C-alpha angles and dihedrals in degrees: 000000000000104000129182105261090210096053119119119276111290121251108273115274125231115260078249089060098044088045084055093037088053093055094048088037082056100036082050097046093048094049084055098045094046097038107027087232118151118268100215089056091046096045095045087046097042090049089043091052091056101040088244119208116247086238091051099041086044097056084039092056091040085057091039097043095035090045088046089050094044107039099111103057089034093055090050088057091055095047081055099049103034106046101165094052116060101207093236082070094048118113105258090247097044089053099043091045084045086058095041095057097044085052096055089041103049101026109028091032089131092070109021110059109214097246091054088044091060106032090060096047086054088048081053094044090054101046093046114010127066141287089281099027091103102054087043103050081042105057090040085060099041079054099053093038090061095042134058122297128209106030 
């Protein structure tokens, strides 16, 4: 699954890819968060583990590569949205799909509408976060959606 980071922008996935990329971006993302090991590593051996499709593992190194870049600036966005919760206290799924969301809103706005952006992080929330994962991940975003992006 190696692929050239400085290759052009990958054909655009169907809304079923993405759906399967967003889960491996954020099982990447939480090994990484959780482990320090290095994205690029995890992604490349848990695609590898579930014989990934290019368009799927495309669109999840996009989000990985693009969240990793990014972090900084997206976190602060969190802090800002999410004031009673410092990000070091998050859940390790809410954060990453938090992070997975903003990413997709501020900096892949041209092809994920918001409302598609947030509905799938609280799917996601649902399926692999807690009981409350999915209100919370929900009112952060509904926060970030209706203010500024990329501060």
């Amino acid at each position: 699954m190696t692929a050239n980071p400085d290759s052009p922008e990958p054909a655009e996935a169907s809304p079923r890819a993405r759906r399967r990329a967003r889960v491996l971006a954020m099982q990447t993302l939480y090994e990484v968060d959780v482990s320090g090991h290095p994205p690029a590593e995890v992604l490349e051996r848990l695609a590898s583990e579930i014989h990934t499709e290019e368009s799927v593992f495309d669109y999840a190194r996009q989000l990985v590569t693009g969240i990793v870049r990014h972090r900084e600036a997206i976190d602060n966005q969190i802090s800002h949205h999410a004031t009673a919760w410092p990000i070091a206290q998050m859940s390790a799924v809410d954060r990453n799909l938090i992070r997975m969301a903003i990413y997709e809103l501020a900096y892949n706005s041209t092809t994920i509408p918001v409302g598609v952006a947030i509905s799938e992080a609280v799917e996601l929330a649902k399926r692999y976060g807690s009981d409350s994962s999915s209100r919370f991940v929900n009112g952060v975003l509904g926060s970030v959606a209706n203010g500024p992006r990329n501060t």
